[in-house]
Amino acid sequence: MRRTIRLLIAYDGSGYRGWQRQRQGEPTIQEELEIRLAGLCRQPVTLHGAGRTDAGVHALGMVAHFHTEAAIPLVAFSKGLNALLPKDIRILGAEEAPPDFHSRFSALGKTYRYDFCTGPVQLPGSRLYQAHCPGPFVLARLQPALAVLIGTHDFSSFERSGSRDKEATCGRGAIRTLTRASCVPVLGCAEHWSLRFTGDGFLRQMVRILAGTLIEIGQGKRPAAELTAVLAAQDRTAAGPTAPACGLFLERIHYAVPIFCR
């Protein structure tokens, strides 16, 4: 009997070229998982993720699914798979899913977190998980800009140049809806910050470009009032720099029906 299995996955992306399998054979999260799953199921496995993450980006709640006819218990896809995987990839949960479930197409939205440090010196242990953006940072400068981002907008200014055919007429283009945009200090420390964004979808490097732009605003390098004009420009050159990949975490994929009950 054909089964649909979905996995809840966390990974440290520091040593990988991102989620998606690469033609040139560079290490990726998808490939590592597919190799181990093929061994468990004794057949080739294609794993479908809820999205892609770039090289160096981490995940706390990636969801992926695959189909198999292997009659092995679910525990093999959690504890068993963890025993085979490198320590920087962990399966947090495995469960049977309805036949029509699709990790990507069934998703309603995602939450990303971007961590950064504004102190003059960054501790070595955090260099792979926080961007270092030294300089005075004032949260109050950021609040008006965060409010502007909430809602439905054309986010072309926050999309990696050349990542999409802008002449294409199918799809929704660069229109996305953000329902949350926030920034909070981490553990009350004034030099360590987390940005969070929840939306119905994100363009290529959108979160990193948003982060780079917002950090500039918080550091007084551009006014918050400028963000409205940046959105209206629909031009990548109007926004700030692309923040480093190391600070980005995919936190959660949102579905209409709760999964994994976490």
Short mmCIF file of N, CA and C in Angstrom, two decimals, residues 125-256:
data_model
loop_
_atom_site.label_atom_id
_atom_site.label_comp_id
_atom_site.label_asym_id
_atom_site.label_seq_id
_atom_site.Cartn_x
_atom_site.Cartn_y
_atom_site.Cartn_z
N GLY A 125 31.19 31.48 19.17
CA GLY A 125 30.18 30.43 19.13
C GLY A 125 28.90 30.81 18.43
N SER A 126 28.68 32.09 18.21
CA SER A 126 27.44 32.53 17.56
C SER A 126 27.63 32.93 16.10
N ARG A 127 28.86 32.85 15.61
CA ARG A 127 29.14 33.40 14.29
C ARG A 127 28.41 32.67 13.16
N LEU A 128 28.02 31.40 13.38
CA LEU A 128 27.32 30.64 12.35
C LEU A 128 25.80 30.77 12.46
N TYR A 129 25.33 31.47 13.50
CA TYR A 129 23.89 31.52 13.77
C TYR A 129 23.35 32.93 13.99
N GLN A 130 24.21 33.90 13.94
CA GLN A 130 23.82 35.31 14.03
C GLN A 130 24.65 36.10 13.03
N ALA A 131 24.01 37.07 12.38
CA ALA A 131 24.77 38.01 11.58
C ALA A 131 25.41 39.03 12.50
N HIS A 132 26.60 39.47 12.19
CA HIS A 132 27.25 40.52 12.99
C HIS A 132 27.12 41.84 12.26
N CYS A 133 26.34 42.74 12.85
CA CYS A 133 26.07 44.05 12.27
C CYS A 133 26.41 45.11 13.32
N PRO A 134 27.68 45.36 13.57
CA PRO A 134 28.07 46.26 14.66
C PRO A 134 27.60 47.69 14.44
N GLY A 135 27.18 48.31 15.53
CA GLY A 135 26.74 49.70 15.48
C GLY A 135 25.55 49.94 16.37
N PRO A 136 25.35 51.17 16.81
CA PRO A 136 24.20 51.48 17.68
C PRO A 136 22.89 51.11 16.98
N PHE A 137 22.00 50.44 17.71
CA PHE A 137 20.73 49.99 17.14
C PHE A 137 19.61 50.42 18.09
N VAL A 138 18.64 51.15 17.54
CA VAL A 138 17.53 51.68 18.34
C VAL A 138 16.24 51.07 17.82
N LEU A 139 15.59 50.25 18.65
CA LEU A 139 14.37 49.55 18.23
C LEU A 139 13.26 50.50 17.85
N ALA A 140 13.13 51.62 18.54
CA ALA A 140 12.05 52.56 18.27
C ALA A 140 12.10 53.09 16.83
N ARG A 141 13.27 53.18 16.26
CA ARG A 141 13.39 53.64 14.86
C ARG A 141 12.71 52.66 13.90
N LEU A 142 12.67 51.40 14.33
CA LEU A 142 12.21 50.33 13.45
C LEU A 142 10.69 50.18 13.41
N GLN A 143 10.01 50.55 14.50
CA GLN A 143 8.59 50.25 14.62
C GLN A 143 7.74 50.79 13.48
N PRO A 144 7.91 52.03 13.04
CA PRO A 144 7.07 52.51 11.91
C PRO A 144 7.31 51.71 10.63
N ALA A 145 8.56 51.28 10.41
CA ALA A 145 8.87 50.51 9.20
C ALA A 145 8.23 49.13 9.25
N LEU A 146 8.25 48.51 10.41
CA LEU A 146 7.63 47.19 10.56
C LEU A 146 6.13 47.27 10.28
N ALA A 147 5.51 48.35 10.74
CA ALA A 147 4.06 48.53 10.52
C ALA A 147 3.74 48.67 9.03
N VAL A 148 4.63 49.32 8.29
CA VAL A 148 4.41 49.52 6.85
C VAL A 148 4.40 48.17 6.11
N LEU A 149 5.19 47.22 6.59
CA LEU A 149 5.32 45.94 5.89
C LEU A 149 4.09 45.05 6.03
N ILE A 150 3.32 45.24 7.09
CA ILE A 150 2.15 44.39 7.31
C ILE A 150 1.11 44.64 6.22
N GLY A 151 0.57 43.55 5.67
CA GLY A 151 -0.45 43.67 4.62
C GLY A 151 0.05 43.09 3.31
N THR A 152 -0.69 43.34 2.26
CA THR A 152 -0.39 42.81 0.93
C THR A 152 0.32 43.86 0.10
N HIS A 153 1.49 43.50 -0.41
CA HIS A 153 2.31 44.44 -1.18
C HIS A 153 3.01 43.71 -2.31
N ASP A 154 3.50 44.50 -3.26
CA ASP A 154 4.44 43.99 -4.25
C ASP A 154 5.84 44.14 -3.63
N PHE A 155 6.50 43.00 -3.38
CA PHE A 155 7.79 43.01 -2.70
C PHE A 155 8.96 42.89 -3.67
N SER A 156 8.79 43.37 -4.90
CA SER A 156 9.87 43.28 -5.89
C SER A 156 11.17 43.89 -5.41
N SER A 157 11.08 44.95 -4.61
CA SER A 157 12.28 45.62 -4.12
C SER A 157 13.07 44.74 -3.16
N PHE A 158 12.43 43.69 -2.65
CA PHE A 158 13.07 42.82 -1.67
C PHE A 158 13.28 41.41 -2.24
N GLU A 159 13.45 41.34 -3.52
CA GLU A 159 13.66 40.06 -4.21
C GLU A 159 15.04 40.06 -4.85
N ARG A 160 15.71 38.94 -4.74
CA ARG A 160 17.03 38.81 -5.36
C ARG A 160 16.94 39.08 -6.85
N SER A 161 17.82 39.92 -7.35
CA SER A 161 17.81 40.28 -8.77
C SER A 161 18.03 39.04 -9.63
N GLY A 162 17.23 38.91 -10.69
CA GLY A 162 17.39 37.82 -11.63
C GLY A 162 16.82 36.49 -11.20
N SER A 163 16.11 36.45 -10.06
CA SER A 163 15.61 35.17 -9.57
C SER A 163 14.27 34.78 -10.15
N ARG A 164 13.64 35.69 -10.89
CA ARG A 164 12.31 35.41 -11.42
C ARG A 164 12.15 36.13 -12.76
N ASP A 165 11.45 35.49 -13.69
CA ASP A 165 11.13 36.12 -14.98
C ASP A 165 10.00 37.11 -14.77
N LYS A 166 10.32 38.39 -14.74
CA LYS A 166 9.31 39.40 -14.46
C LYS A 166 8.36 39.64 -15.62
N GLU A 167 8.66 39.05 -16.77
CA GLU A 167 7.77 39.18 -17.92
C GLU A 167 6.68 38.10 -17.91
N ALA A 168 6.85 37.10 -17.07
CA ALA A 168 5.87 36.01 -17.03
C ALA A 168 4.53 36.53 -16.52
N THR A 169 3.46 36.05 -17.13
CA THR A 169 2.12 36.53 -16.77
C THR A 169 1.39 35.57 -15.84
N CYS A 170 1.92 34.37 -15.64
CA CYS A 170 1.26 33.41 -14.76
C CYS A 170 1.71 33.64 -13.31
N GLY A 171 0.96 33.11 -12.38
CA GLY A 171 1.33 33.24 -10.97
C GLY A 171 0.96 34.60 -10.41
N ARG A 172 1.44 34.86 -9.21
CA ARG A 172 1.10 36.12 -8.55
C ARG A 172 2.23 37.13 -8.53
N GLY A 173 3.27 36.86 -9.31
CA GLY A 173 4.37 37.81 -9.38
C GLY A 173 5.04 37.98 -8.04
N ALA A 174 5.24 39.23 -7.63
CA ALA A 174 5.92 39.51 -6.36
C ALA A 174 4.92 39.91 -5.27
N ILE A 175 3.65 39.67 -5.48
CA ILE A 175 2.64 40.02 -4.48
C ILE A 175 2.67 39.00 -3.35
N ARG A 176 2.88 39.47 -2.14
CA ARG A 176 2.87 38.63 -0.96
C ARG A 176 2.17 39.37 0.18
N THR A 177 1.67 38.61 1.15
CA THR A 177 1.00 39.20 2.31
C THR A 177 1.75 38.83 3.58
N LEU A 178 2.18 39.84 4.32
CA LEU A 178 2.80 39.62 5.62
C LEU A 178 1.77 39.88 6.71
N THR A 179 1.63 38.95 7.63
CA THR A 179 0.70 39.11 8.76
C THR A 179 1.45 39.44 10.04
N ARG A 180 2.75 39.29 10.01
CA ARG A 180 3.56 39.61 11.19
C ARG A 180 4.92 40.11 10.77
N ALA A 181 5.40 41.16 11.42
CA ALA A 181 6.76 41.66 11.25
C ALA A 181 7.14 42.29 12.58
N SER A 182 8.10 41.69 13.26
CA SER A 182 8.45 42.16 14.60
C SER A 182 9.94 42.07 14.83
N CYS A 183 10.40 42.79 15.86
CA CYS A 183 11.79 42.73 16.27
C CYS A 183 11.84 42.80 17.79
N VAL A 184 12.55 41.86 18.40
CA VAL A 184 12.64 41.82 19.86
C VAL A 184 14.08 41.53 20.27
N PRO A 185 14.49 42.03 21.44
CA PRO A 185 15.81 41.66 21.96
C PRO A 185 15.81 40.20 22.39
N VAL A 186 16.93 39.53 22.23
CA VAL A 186 17.05 38.13 22.61
C VAL A 186 17.48 38.05 24.07
N LEU A 187 16.66 37.41 24.91
CA LEU A 187 16.96 37.24 26.33
C LEU A 187 17.25 38.57 27.02
N GLY A 188 16.58 39.62 26.53
CA GLY A 188 16.73 40.92 27.16
C GLY A 188 18.05 41.60 26.91
N CYS A 189 18.88 41.05 26.04
CA CYS A 189 20.20 41.63 25.76
C CYS A 189 20.09 42.67 24.66
N ALA A 190 20.59 43.86 24.92
CA ALA A 190 20.44 44.98 23.99
C ALA A 190 21.31 44.85 22.74
N GLU A 191 22.19 43.86 22.69
CA GLU A 191 23.06 43.71 21.53
C GLU A 191 22.69 42.51 20.66
N HIS A 192 21.68 41.76 21.07
CA HIS A 192 21.27 40.57 20.32
C HIS A 192 19.78 40.68 20.01
N TRP A 193 19.43 40.54 18.72
CA TRP A 193 18.08 40.82 18.26
C TRP A 193 17.55 39.72 17.36
N SER A 194 16.21 39.58 17.34
CA SER A 194 15.54 38.67 16.42
C SER A 194 14.43 39.40 15.68
N LEU A 195 14.48 39.34 14.37
CA LEU A 195 13.37 39.77 13.52
C LEU A 195 12.54 38.55 13.19
N ARG A 196 11.21 38.70 13.15
CA ARG A 196 10.33 37.60 12.74
C ARG A 196 9.34 38.09 11.70
N PHE A 197 9.13 37.23 10.71
CA PHE A 197 8.19 37.54 9.63
C PHE A 197 7.30 36.32 9.40
N THR A 198 6.00 36.54 9.37
CA THR A 198 5.05 35.50 8.98
C THR A 198 4.28 35.99 7.77
N GLY A 199 4.20 35.16 6.75
CA GLY A 199 3.50 35.56 5.54
C GLY A 199 3.03 34.36 4.75
N ASP A 200 2.26 34.65 3.70
CA ASP A 200 1.72 33.56 2.88
C ASP A 200 2.72 33.06 1.85
N GLY A 201 3.88 33.65 1.82
CA GLY A 201 4.93 33.22 0.91
C GLY A 201 6.04 34.25 0.89
N PHE A 202 7.23 33.83 0.44
CA PHE A 202 8.38 34.73 0.42
C PHE A 202 9.15 34.55 -0.88
N LEU A 203 9.62 35.65 -1.41
CA LEU A 203 10.42 35.63 -2.62
C LEU A 203 11.85 35.20 -2.31
N ARG A 204 12.62 34.92 -3.33
CA ARG A 204 14.02 34.51 -3.14
C ARG A 204 14.79 35.60 -2.40
N GLN A 205 15.35 35.24 -1.27
CA GLN A 205 16.14 36.12 -0.40
C GLN A 205 15.36 37.30 0.17
N MET A 206 14.04 37.23 0.11
CA MET A 206 13.21 38.34 0.60
C MET A 206 13.46 38.65 2.07
N VAL A 207 13.54 37.62 2.90
CA VAL A 207 13.72 37.86 4.34
C VAL A 207 15.09 38.48 4.60
N ARG A 208 16.10 38.02 3.92
CA ARG A 208 17.44 38.57 4.13
C ARG A 208 17.55 40.01 3.66
N ILE A 209 16.85 40.35 2.60
CA ILE A 209 16.88 41.74 2.13
C ILE A 209 16.06 42.64 3.04
N LEU A 210 14.91 42.12 3.51
CA LEU A 210 14.15 42.86 4.51
C LEU A 210 15.00 43.10 5.75
N ALA A 211 15.70 42.07 6.21
CA ALA A 211 16.54 42.20 7.40
C ALA A 211 17.64 43.23 7.18
N GLY A 212 18.30 43.16 6.05
CA GLY A 212 19.36 44.12 5.77
C GLY A 212 18.87 45.56 5.76
N THR A 213 17.68 45.75 5.20
CA THR A 213 17.09 47.09 5.13
C THR A 213 16.66 47.58 6.51
N LEU A 214 16.02 46.70 7.27
CA LEU A 214 15.52 47.09 8.59
C LEU A 214 16.66 47.33 9.57
N ILE A 215 17.72 46.57 9.47
CA ILE A 215 18.87 46.81 10.34
C ILE A 215 19.47 48.18 10.05
N GLU A 216 19.54 48.56 8.78
CA GLU A 216 20.01 49.89 8.44
C GLU A 216 19.13 50.98 9.07
N ILE A 217 17.82 50.75 9.06
CA ILE A 217 16.90 51.72 9.67
C ILE A 217 17.15 51.80 11.18
N GLY A 218 17.27 50.64 11.82
CA GLY A 218 17.51 50.62 13.26
C GLY A 218 18.82 51.27 13.65
N GLN A 219 19.78 51.25 12.73
CA GLN A 219 21.08 51.86 13.01
C GLN A 219 21.16 53.30 12.52
N GLY A 220 20.03 53.84 12.06
CA GLY A 220 19.99 55.24 11.66
C GLY A 220 20.63 55.54 10.32
N LYS A 221 20.86 54.51 9.51
CA LYS A 221 21.50 54.71 8.21
C LYS A 221 20.51 55.09 7.12
N ARG A 222 19.22 54.89 7.40
CA ARG A 222 18.16 55.35 6.49
C ARG A 222 16.91 55.56 7.34
N PRO A 223 16.05 56.52 6.97
CA PRO A 223 14.85 56.79 7.77
C PRO A 223 13.77 55.74 7.54
N ALA A 224 12.98 55.47 8.59
CA ALA A 224 11.88 54.51 8.48
C ALA A 224 10.86 54.95 7.45
N ALA A 225 10.67 56.27 7.32
CA ALA A 225 9.69 56.81 6.38
C ALA A 225 10.02 56.45 4.94
N GLU A 226 11.26 56.09 4.68
CA GLU A 226 11.69 55.76 3.33
C GLU A 226 11.14 54.41 2.85
N LEU A 227 10.70 53.57 3.79
CA LEU A 227 10.31 52.21 3.42
C LEU A 227 9.10 52.19 2.48
N THR A 228 8.18 53.11 2.66
CA THR A 228 7.02 53.17 1.76
C THR A 228 7.47 53.40 0.32
N ALA A 229 8.43 54.29 0.14
CA ALA A 229 8.96 54.57 -1.19
C ALA A 229 9.74 53.39 -1.74
N VAL A 230 10.45 52.66 -0.87
CA VAL A 230 11.19 51.47 -1.29
C VAL A 230 10.23 50.42 -1.85
N LEU A 231 9.13 50.19 -1.15
CA LEU A 231 8.12 49.23 -1.63
C LEU A 231 7.55 49.68 -2.98
N ALA A 232 7.22 50.96 -3.07
CA ALA A 232 6.60 51.48 -4.29
C ALA A 232 7.55 51.43 -5.49
N ALA A 233 8.85 51.48 -5.24
CA ALA A 233 9.83 51.51 -6.33
C ALA A 233 9.84 50.20 -7.12
N GLN A 234 9.52 49.08 -6.45
CA GLN A 234 9.57 47.75 -7.09
C GLN A 234 10.90 47.56 -7.82
N ASP A 235 11.97 47.92 -7.11
CA ASP A 235 13.31 47.93 -7.69
C ASP A 235 14.29 47.47 -6.60
N ARG A 236 15.01 46.39 -6.86
CA ARG A 236 15.93 45.85 -5.86
C ARG A 236 16.95 46.88 -5.40
N THR A 237 17.37 47.79 -6.25
CA THR A 237 18.40 48.74 -5.87
C THR A 237 17.91 49.77 -4.85
N ALA A 238 16.58 49.86 -4.66
CA ALA A 238 16.04 50.82 -3.70
C ALA A 238 16.16 50.32 -2.26
N ALA A 239 16.27 49.02 -2.07
CA ALA A 239 16.31 48.44 -0.72
C ALA A 239 17.76 48.33 -0.24
N GLY A 240 17.90 47.87 1.00
CA GLY A 240 19.22 47.75 1.61
C GLY A 240 19.94 46.48 1.19
N PRO A 241 21.06 46.19 1.85
CA PRO A 241 21.86 45.03 1.48
C PRO A 241 21.19 43.71 1.86
N THR A 242 21.65 42.64 1.25
CA THR A 242 21.19 41.31 1.61
C THR A 242 21.95 40.86 2.85
N ALA A 243 21.24 40.63 3.94
CA ALA A 243 21.89 40.23 5.18
C ALA A 243 22.49 38.83 5.03
N PRO A 244 23.53 38.51 5.79
CA PRO A 244 24.17 37.19 5.67
C PRO A 244 23.22 36.03 5.94
N ALA A 245 23.47 34.91 5.28
CA ALA A 245 22.59 33.74 5.41
C ALA A 245 22.60 33.15 6.81
N CYS A 246 23.70 33.29 7.54
CA CYS A 246 23.86 32.58 8.82
C CYS A 246 22.82 32.97 9.86
N GLY A 247 22.21 34.15 9.75
CA GLY A 247 21.23 34.58 10.76
C GLY A 247 19.82 34.10 10.51
N LEU A 248 19.59 33.42 9.39
CA LEU A 248 18.22 33.09 8.98
C LEU A 248 17.80 31.69 9.40
N PHE A 249 16.61 31.59 10.00
CA PHE A 249 16.03 30.32 10.42
C PHE A 249 14.61 30.21 9.88
N LEU A 250 14.30 29.10 9.23
CA LEU A 250 12.92 28.77 8.91
C LEU A 250 12.31 28.17 10.18
N GLU A 251 11.39 28.90 10.79
CA GLU A 251 10.85 28.45 12.08
C GLU A 251 9.67 27.51 11.96
N ARG A 252 8.74 27.84 11.06
CA ARG A 252 7.51 27.04 11.04
C ARG A 252 6.79 27.16 9.70
N ILE A 253 6.18 26.05 9.29
CA ILE A 253 5.29 26.04 8.13
C ILE A 253 3.86 25.95 8.67
N HIS A 254 2.99 26.76 8.15
CA HIS A 254 1.61 26.82 8.64
C HIS A 254 0.66 26.09 7.68
N TYR A 255 -0.23 25.26 8.26
CA TYR A 255 -1.22 24.52 7.49
C TYR A 255 -2.60 24.75 8.09
N ALA A 256 -3.62 24.49 7.27
CA ALA A 256 -5.01 24.68 7.75
C ALA A 256 -5.31 23.74 8.90
#
